Structures are given as structure tokens and as C-alpha cells.
PDB file of C-alpha atoms in Angstrom:
ATOM      1  CA  MET A   1      13.987  12.357  29.115  1.00  0.00           C
ATOM      2  CA  ALA A   2      15.538  12.175  25.635  1.00  0.00           C
ATOM      3  CA  ASN A   3      16.514   8.535  26.287  1.00  0.00           C
ATOM      4  CA  VAL A   4      12.922   7.725  27.292  1.00  0.00           C
ATOM      5  CA  ARG A   5      11.614   9.261  24.061  1.00  0.00           C
ATOM      6  CA  ALA A   6      14.255   7.449  21.983  1.00  0.00           C
ATOM      7  CA  ASP A   7      13.313   4.144  23.652  1.00  0.00           C
ATOM      8  CA  ALA A   8       9.621   4.787  22.966  1.00  0.00           C
ATOM      9  CA  VAL A   9      10.323   5.534  19.284  1.00  0.00           C
ATOM     10  CA  ARG A  10      12.538   2.446  18.997  1.00  0.00           C
ATOM     11  CA  ASN A  11       9.922   0.227  20.695  1.00  0.00           C
ATOM     12  CA  ARG A  12       7.177   1.556  18.432  1.00  0.00           C
ATOM     13  CA  ARG A  13       9.272   0.780  15.337  1.00  0.00           C
ATOM     14  CA  LEU A  14      10.080  -2.733  16.637  1.00  0.00           C
ATOM     15  CA  LEU A  15       6.402  -3.272  17.379  1.00  0.00           C
ATOM     16  CA  LEU A  16       5.199  -2.113  13.945  1.00  0.00           C
ATOM     17  CA  ASP A  17       7.787  -4.240  12.153  1.00  0.00           C
ATOM     18  CA  ALA A  18       7.009  -7.320  14.242  1.00  0.00           C
ATOM     19  CA  ALA A  19       3.258  -6.908  13.884  1.00  0.00           C
ATOM     20  CA  ALA A  20       3.509  -6.392  10.111  1.00  0.00           C
ATOM     21  CA  ALA A  21       5.574  -9.580   9.797  1.00  0.00           C
ATOM     22  CA  GLU A  22       3.230 -11.590  12.019  1.00  0.00           C
ATOM     23  CA  PHE A  23       0.087 -10.378  10.229  1.00  0.00           C
ATOM     24  CA  ALA A  24       1.660 -11.128   6.844  1.00  0.00           C
ATOM     25  CA  GLU A  25       2.718 -14.636   7.922  1.00  0.00           C
ATOM     26  CA  ARG A  26      -0.204 -15.679  10.132  1.00  0.00           C
ATOM     27  CA  GLY A  27      -3.091 -13.333   9.369  1.00  0.00           C
ATOM     28  CA  THR A  28      -4.755 -10.722  11.520  1.00  0.00           C
ATOM     29  CA  GLU A  29      -5.903 -13.248  14.149  1.00  0.00           C
ATOM     30  CA  VAL A  30      -2.364 -13.501  15.542  1.00  0.00           C
ATOM     31  CA  SER A  31      -2.188 -12.716  19.265  1.00  0.00           C
ATOM     32  CA  ILE A  32      -0.774  -9.551  20.783  1.00  0.00           C
ATOM     33  CA  ALA A  33       1.418 -11.775  22.986  1.00  0.00           C
ATOM     34  CA  ARG A  34       3.030 -13.319  19.909  1.00  0.00           C
ATOM     35  CA  ILE A  35       3.608  -9.877  18.346  1.00  0.00           C
ATOM     36  CA  ALA A  36       5.141  -8.578  21.592  1.00  0.00           C
ATOM     37  CA  ALA A  37       7.442 -11.605  21.845  1.00  0.00           C
ATOM     38  CA  ARG A  38       8.631 -11.134  18.268  1.00  0.00           C
ATOM     39  CA  ALA A  39       9.324  -7.457  18.950  1.00  0.00           C
ATOM     40  CA  GLY A  40      11.161  -8.308  22.173  1.00  0.00           C
ATOM     41  CA  ILE A  41       8.866  -6.149  24.292  1.00  0.00           C
ATOM     42  CA  GLY A  42       6.143  -6.786  26.881  1.00  0.00           C
ATOM     43  CA  LYS A  43       2.416  -6.896  26.131  1.00  0.00           C
ATOM     44  CA  GLY A  44       1.981  -3.819  28.305  1.00  0.00           C
ATOM     45  CA  THR A  45       4.274  -1.865  25.990  1.00  0.00           C
ATOM     46  CA  VAL A  46       2.068  -2.824  23.047  1.00  0.00           C
ATOM     47  CA  PHE A  47      -1.008  -1.445  24.768  1.00  0.00           C
ATOM     48  CA  ARG A  48       0.811   1.740  25.830  1.00  0.00           C
ATOM     49  CA  HIS A  49       1.292   2.454  22.120  1.00  0.00           C
ATOM     50  CA  PHE A  50      -2.017   1.061  20.804  1.00  0.00           C
ATOM     51  CA  ALA A  51      -5.167   0.588  22.881  1.00  0.00           C
ATOM     52  CA  THR A  52      -6.606  -2.035  20.491  1.00  0.00           C
ATOM     53  CA  LYS A  53      -5.417  -4.445  17.842  1.00  0.00           C
ATOM     54  CA  GLU A  54      -7.440  -2.419  15.297  1.00  0.00           C
ATOM     55  CA  GLN A  55      -5.393   0.691  16.138  1.00  0.00           C
ATOM     56  CA  LEU A  56      -2.205  -1.335  15.686  1.00  0.00           C
ATOM     57  CA  MET A  57      -3.388  -2.633  12.299  1.00  0.00           C
ATOM     58  CA  ALA A  58      -4.366   0.881  11.213  1.00  0.00           C
ATOM     59  CA  ALA A  59      -0.900   2.154  12.178  1.00  0.00           C
ATOM     60  CA  ILE A  60       0.768  -0.629  10.168  1.00  0.00           C
ATOM     61  CA  PHE A  61      -1.427  -0.016   7.134  1.00  0.00           C
ATOM     62  CA  SER A  62      -0.741   3.713   7.321  1.00  0.00           C
ATOM     63  CA  ASP A  63       2.994   3.052   7.717  1.00  0.00           C
ATOM     64  CA  GLN A  64       3.003   0.813   4.636  1.00  0.00           C
ATOM     65  CA  LEU A  65       1.069   3.369   2.598  1.00  0.00           C
ATOM     66  CA  GLU A  66       3.532   6.089   3.635  1.00  0.00           C
ATOM     67  CA  SER A  67       6.453   3.926   2.496  1.00  0.00           C
ATOM     68  CA  LEU A  68       4.762   3.532  -0.895  1.00  0.00           C
ATOM     69  CA  VAL A  69       4.186   7.301  -1.037  1.00  0.00           C
ATOM     70  CA  ALA A  70       7.903   7.861  -0.387  1.00  0.00           C
ATOM     71  CA  ARG A  71       8.782   5.361  -3.127  1.00  0.00           C
ATOM     72  CA  GLY A  72       6.484   7.142  -5.567  1.00  0.00           C
ATOM     73  CA  GLU A  73       7.954  10.532  -4.701  1.00  0.00           C
ATOM     74  CA  ALA A  74      11.452   9.208  -5.391  1.00  0.00           C
ATOM     75  CA  LEU A  75      10.313   7.753  -8.727  1.00  0.00           C
ATOM     76  CA  ARG A  76       8.954  11.126  -9.898  1.00  0.00           C
ATOM     77  CA  GLU A  77      12.541  12.192 -10.518  1.00  0.00           C
ATOM     78  CA  GLY A  78      13.264   9.350 -12.980  1.00  0.00           C
ATOM     79  CA  ALA A  79      13.896  10.104 -16.651  1.00  0.00           C
ATOM     80  CA  ASP A  80      11.526   7.406 -17.967  1.00  0.00           C
ATOM     81  CA  SER A  81       8.015   8.253 -16.767  1.00  0.00           C
ATOM     82  CA  GLY A  82       6.530   5.005 -18.078  1.00  0.00           C
ATOM     83  CA  ALA A  83       9.087   2.883 -16.241  1.00  0.00           C
ATOM     84  CA  ALA A  84       8.587   4.992 -13.103  1.00  0.00           C
ATOM     85  CA  LEU A  85       4.821   4.378 -13.127  1.00  0.00           C
ATOM     86  CA  LEU A  86       5.277   0.640 -13.667  1.00  0.00           C
ATOM     87  CA  GLU A  87       7.855   0.448 -10.857  1.00  0.00           C
ATOM     88  CA  PHE A  88       5.494   2.329  -8.541  1.00  0.00           C
ATOM     89  CA  MET A  89       2.701  -0.111  -9.347  1.00  0.00           C
ATOM     90  CA  ALA A  90       5.024  -3.075  -8.751  1.00  0.00           C
ATOM     91  CA  ALA A  91       6.064  -1.653  -5.370  1.00  0.00           C
ATOM     92  CA  GLY A  92       2.374  -1.295  -4.551  1.00  0.00           C
ATOM     93  CA  VAL A  93       1.578  -4.894  -5.436  1.00  0.00           C
ATOM     94  CA  GLU A  94       4.400  -6.081  -3.190  1.00  0.00           C
ATOM     95  CA  LEU A  95       2.799  -4.229  -0.273  1.00  0.00           C
ATOM     96  CA  ARG A  96      -0.795  -4.980  -1.133  1.00  0.00           C
ATOM     97  CA  SER A  97      -0.470  -8.688  -0.386  1.00  0.00           C
ATOM     98  CA  PHE A  98      -0.393  -7.651   3.266  1.00  0.00           C
ATOM     99  CA  CYS A  99      -2.832  -4.761   2.952  1.00  0.00           C
ATOM    100  CA  GLN A 100      -5.613  -6.908   1.480  1.00  0.00           C
ATOM    101  CA  ALA A 101      -6.471  -8.046   4.997  1.00  0.00           C
ATOM    102  CA  PHE A 102      -7.875  -4.641   5.902  1.00  0.00           C
ATOM    103  CA  THR A 103     -11.614  -4.120   5.769  1.00  0.00           C
ATOM    104  CA  PRO A 104     -13.394  -1.121   4.213  1.00  0.00           C
ATOM    105  CA  ALA A 105     -14.221   0.008   7.760  1.00  0.00           C
ATOM    106  CA  MET A 106     -10.494   0.178   8.571  1.00  0.00           C
ATOM    107  CA  ARG A 107     -10.031   2.498   5.612  1.00  0.00           C
ATOM    108  CA  GLU A 108     -12.278   4.989   7.410  1.00  0.00           C
ATOM    109  CA  ASP A 109      -9.524   5.520  10.000  1.00  0.00           C
ATOM    110  CA  PRO A 110      -8.338   9.173   9.731  1.00  0.00           C
ATOM    111  CA  GLN A 111      -4.668   8.149   9.667  1.00  0.00           C
ATOM    112  CA  ILE A 112      -5.286   5.689   6.825  1.00  0.00           C
ATOM    113  CA  ARG A 113      -7.455   8.146   4.903  1.00  0.00           C
ATOM    114  CA  ALA A 114      -4.720  10.802   5.094  1.00  0.00           C
ATOM    115  CA  ALA A 115      -2.089   8.320   3.885  1.00  0.00           C
ATOM    116  CA  SER A 116      -4.440   7.140   1.114  1.00  0.00           C
ATOM    117  CA  ASP A 117      -4.938  10.730  -0.035  1.00  0.00           C
ATOM    118  CA  ARG A 118      -1.164  11.199  -0.237  1.00  0.00           C
ATOM    119  CA  LEU A 119      -0.863   7.910  -2.130  1.00  0.00           C
ATOM    120  CA  VAL A 120      -3.446   8.997  -4.701  1.00  0.00           C
ATOM    121  CA  ALA A 121      -1.677  12.363  -5.106  1.00  0.00           C
ATOM    122  CA  VAL A 122       1.627  10.611  -5.883  1.00  0.00           C
ATOM    123  CA  ALA A 123      -0.112   8.145  -8.223  1.00  0.00           C
ATOM    124  CA  ARG A 124      -1.781  11.099  -9.986  1.00  0.00           C
ATOM    125  CA  SER A 125       1.550  12.867 -10.428  1.00  0.00           C
ATOM    126  CA  LEU A 126       3.244   9.766 -11.864  1.00  0.00           C
ATOM    127  CA  THR A 127       0.250   8.975 -14.078  1.00  0.00           C
ATOM    128  CA  ASP A 128      -0.088  12.525 -15.428  1.00  0.00           C
ATOM    129  CA  ARG A 129       3.589  12.560 -16.324  1.00  0.00           C
ATOM    130  CA  ALA A 130       3.350   9.187 -18.091  1.00  0.00           C
ATOM    131  CA  CYS A 131       0.258  10.459 -19.972  1.00  0.00           C
ATOM    132  CA  ARG A 132       2.049  13.629 -21.093  1.00  0.00           C
ATOM    133  CA  ASP A 133       4.980  11.547 -22.339  1.00  0.00           C
ATOM    134  CA  GLY A 134       2.708   9.239 -24.323  1.00  0.00           C
ATOM    135  CA  PHE A 135       3.320   6.067 -22.275  1.00  0.00           C
ATOM    136  CA  VAL A 136      -0.207   5.888 -20.868  1.00  0.00           C
ATOM    137  CA  ARG A 137      -3.603   6.687 -22.403  1.00  0.00           C
ATOM    138  CA  HIS A 138      -4.866  10.182 -21.606  1.00  0.00           C
ATOM    139  CA  ASP A 139      -7.936   9.120 -19.597  1.00  0.00           C
ATOM    140  CA  VAL A 140      -6.112   7.143 -16.878  1.00  0.00           C
ATOM    141  CA  THR A 141      -6.158   8.696 -13.397  1.00  0.00           C
ATOM    142  CA  GLY A 142      -4.264   8.240 -10.157  1.00  0.00           C
ATOM    143  CA  HIS A 143      -7.335   6.567  -8.640  1.00  0.00           C
ATOM    144  CA  ASP A 144      -7.360   4.111 -11.548  1.00  0.00           C
ATOM    145  CA  VAL A 145      -3.719   3.245 -10.935  1.00  0.00           C
ATOM    146  CA  VAL A 146      -4.215   2.625  -7.208  1.00  0.00           C
ATOM    147  CA  LEU A 147      -7.209   0.365  -7.896  1.00  0.00           C
ATOM    148  CA  LEU A 148      -5.321  -1.485 -10.632  1.00  0.00           C
ATOM    149  CA  ILE A 149      -2.512  -2.242  -8.193  1.00  0.00           C
ATOM    150  CA  ASN A 150      -5.102  -4.103  -6.151  1.00  0.00           C
ATOM    151  CA  ALA A 151      -6.385  -5.840  -9.306  1.00  0.00           C
ATOM    152  CA  ALA A 152      -2.979  -7.427  -9.877  1.00  0.00           C
ATOM    153  CA  CYS A 153      -3.018  -8.709  -6.286  1.00  0.00           C
ATOM    154  CA  GLN A 154      -6.528 -10.078  -6.613  1.00  0.00           C
ATOM    155  CA  ALA A 155      -5.657 -11.905  -9.834  1.00  0.00           C
ATOM    156  CA  VAL A 156      -3.294 -14.242  -7.959  1.00  0.00           C
ATOM    157  CA  ALA A 157      -5.024 -14.246  -4.547  1.00  0.00           C
ATOM    158  CA  PRO A 158      -6.721 -17.640  -5.141  1.00  0.00           C
ATOM    159  CA  LEU A 159      -3.272 -19.268  -5.447  1.00  0.00           C
ATOM    160  CA  GLY A 160      -2.013 -17.919  -2.117  1.00  0.00           C
ATOM    161  CA  ASP A 161       1.747 -18.331  -1.795  1.00  0.00           C
ATOM    162  CA  ALA A 162       1.890 -21.213  -4.288  1.00  0.00           C
ATOM    163  CA  ALA A 163       3.071 -18.999  -7.144  1.00  0.00           C
ATOM    164  CA  PRO A 164       5.224 -16.145  -5.785  1.00  0.00           C
ATOM    165  CA  GLY A 165       5.986 -13.554  -8.408  1.00  0.00           C
ATOM    166  CA  LEU A 166       3.089 -14.590 -10.664  1.00  0.00           C
ATOM    167  CA  TRP A 167       1.540 -11.180  -9.979  1.00  0.00           C
ATOM    168  CA  ARG A 168       4.193  -9.692 -12.290  1.00  0.00           C
ATOM    169  CA  ARG A 169       2.523 -11.451 -15.233  1.00  0.00           C
ATOM    170  CA  TYR A 170      -0.831  -9.842 -14.439  1.00  0.00           C
ATOM    171  CA  LEU A 171       0.661  -6.455 -13.661  1.00  0.00           C
ATOM    172  CA  SER A 172       2.326  -6.521 -17.100  1.00  0.00           C
ATOM    173  CA  MET A 173      -1.031  -7.309 -18.719  1.00  0.00           C
ATOM    174  CA  ILE A 174      -2.669  -4.476 -16.788  1.00  0.00           C
ATOM    175  CA  PHE A 175       0.084  -2.038 -17.712  1.00  0.00           C
ATOM    176  CA  ASP A 176      -0.187  -2.991 -21.392  1.00  0.00           C
ATOM    177  CA  GLY A 177      -3.884  -2.118 -21.113  1.00  0.00           C
ATOM    178  CA  LEU A 178      -2.925   1.393 -19.978  1.00  0.00           C
ATOM    179  CA  ARG A 179      -0.948   2.075 -23.137  1.00  0.00           C
ATOM    180  CA  PRO A 180      -2.498   4.440 -25.690  1.00  0.00           C
ATOM    181  CA  GLU A 181      -2.090   2.087 -28.652  1.00  0.00           C
ATOM    182  CA  GLY A 182      -5.480   0.634 -29.554  1.00  0.00           C
ATOM    183  CA  ALA A 183      -7.248   2.362 -26.655  1.00  0.00           C
ATOM    184  CA  HIS A 184     -11.029   2.711 -26.869  1.00  0.00           C
ATOM    185  CA  PRO A 185     -13.194   5.196 -24.951  1.00  0.00           C
ATOM    186  CA  LEU A 186     -13.963   3.972 -21.439  1.00  0.00           C
ATOM    187  CA  PRO A 187     -17.651   3.351 -20.631  1.00  0.00           C
ATOM    188  CA  VAL A 188     -17.688   5.117 -17.240  1.00  0.00           C
ATOM    189  CA  PRO A 189     -15.510   7.776 -15.554  1.00  0.00           C
ATOM    190  CA  ALA A 190     -12.848   7.026 -12.955  1.00  0.00           C
ATOM    191  CA  PRO A 191     -13.819   7.185  -9.275  1.00  0.00           C
ATOM    192  CA  ASP A 192     -12.957  10.339  -7.374  1.00  0.00           C
ATOM    193  CA  SER A 193     -12.355   8.574  -4.063  1.00  0.00           C
ATOM    194  CA  LEU A 194     -11.052   5.286  -2.700  1.00  0.00           C
ATOM    195  CA  THR A 195     -13.478   5.375   0.224  1.00  0.00           C
ATOM    196  CA  PRO A 196     -16.589   3.191  -0.060  1.00  0.00           C
ATOM    197  CA  GLY A 197     -19.962   4.907   0.045  1.00  0.00           C
TER     198      GLY A 197
END
């Protein structure tokens, strides 16, 4: 029985990794058969784990968010809170190129919402620390940081893969805008949720 469970866990991991790679390379229209072949498993195994492609995509998105949460938690221990926040944002941009494919409706998935809440909590912790240490203006929130990660992705989205790494230029501009030097009052408050509506 333990071997069966270990095989199921291993197959699920292979499936998530293969699907993430296929979606990133070919978009979300890629077939389940192609994902299964890349993972080295049968189509039936895919559907034993996930009844629909949407459930598979939600699991991948949640998995990616959880990896970013873990990265943020590790960065909270760093001595330089400003560098930790910037590194967290950079790690987010690297993941967001894949995550952009997900619709607002997908973000309503309970698994994704829970992972998003944990992501905002980590972003808040890193942001608050950077604010206290004077690296970031006092009115920046964790929600702001998560949305600004997406802004850096969107800045280079029209170029596709033609300029890899260009996002670092825009993330640096964004991060400079978070600094307290020369900051002006913001015209509206930060959002209190990442969920539309």
C-alpha cells in the first residue's frame, strides 16, 4: 500500500512538472495526451488525479504560488530587508510569465485563493520589514507588491520571448518607485484583496 501511495505522489509530481512546462512552452491549449507523454504516464493517470484540464491548471498555479510563498518565507530571515523584498519580487516575476495565462475565474478556485492569501501574507511581512528599515515608503502594502510583480511582467508581455530578462529593467524602475525618497501621497488606498469583484 505504501508503494502505491508513493507511486501516486511521484506520478502527480511528474504530471504537474510536465504540465507546467507544456503550458509555459505551448500555452494552455496543449493536449492532455501531450502532457501525459511528457510526464511518461498514461492519459488515464492524468484524469485519475484531475477530472478536468481546469483542475490541473489550478493545481499548477497553486503549486507555483506555494513555491513563491516558500521563497518569501526563506527571504524573511535575510539581513537586508530591501534586498529581500526585491529578490522576492524578482522570483515572482519569473513565475508570473507562466501564471499570466490564468483567468480571473480561475483565481476563484479555493486552492488558488488559499495560496494567494498565503502569498499576500508573506509579501506583507517582507514589505512591512522593508518599510520599518526605511527601504520602502511607509504606505506600500503586501497587496501593492503582489500587483506590482504582475506590472513588471505586463511591461514586457508585448515582446513575448524576444527580450528575455528585460523585465529586470522594469522591475528596477518599479522598485525605485517604492523608495521613500521623493515619495508623494498616493491618490487612492491599496486594495484589500486580489480577487476581482
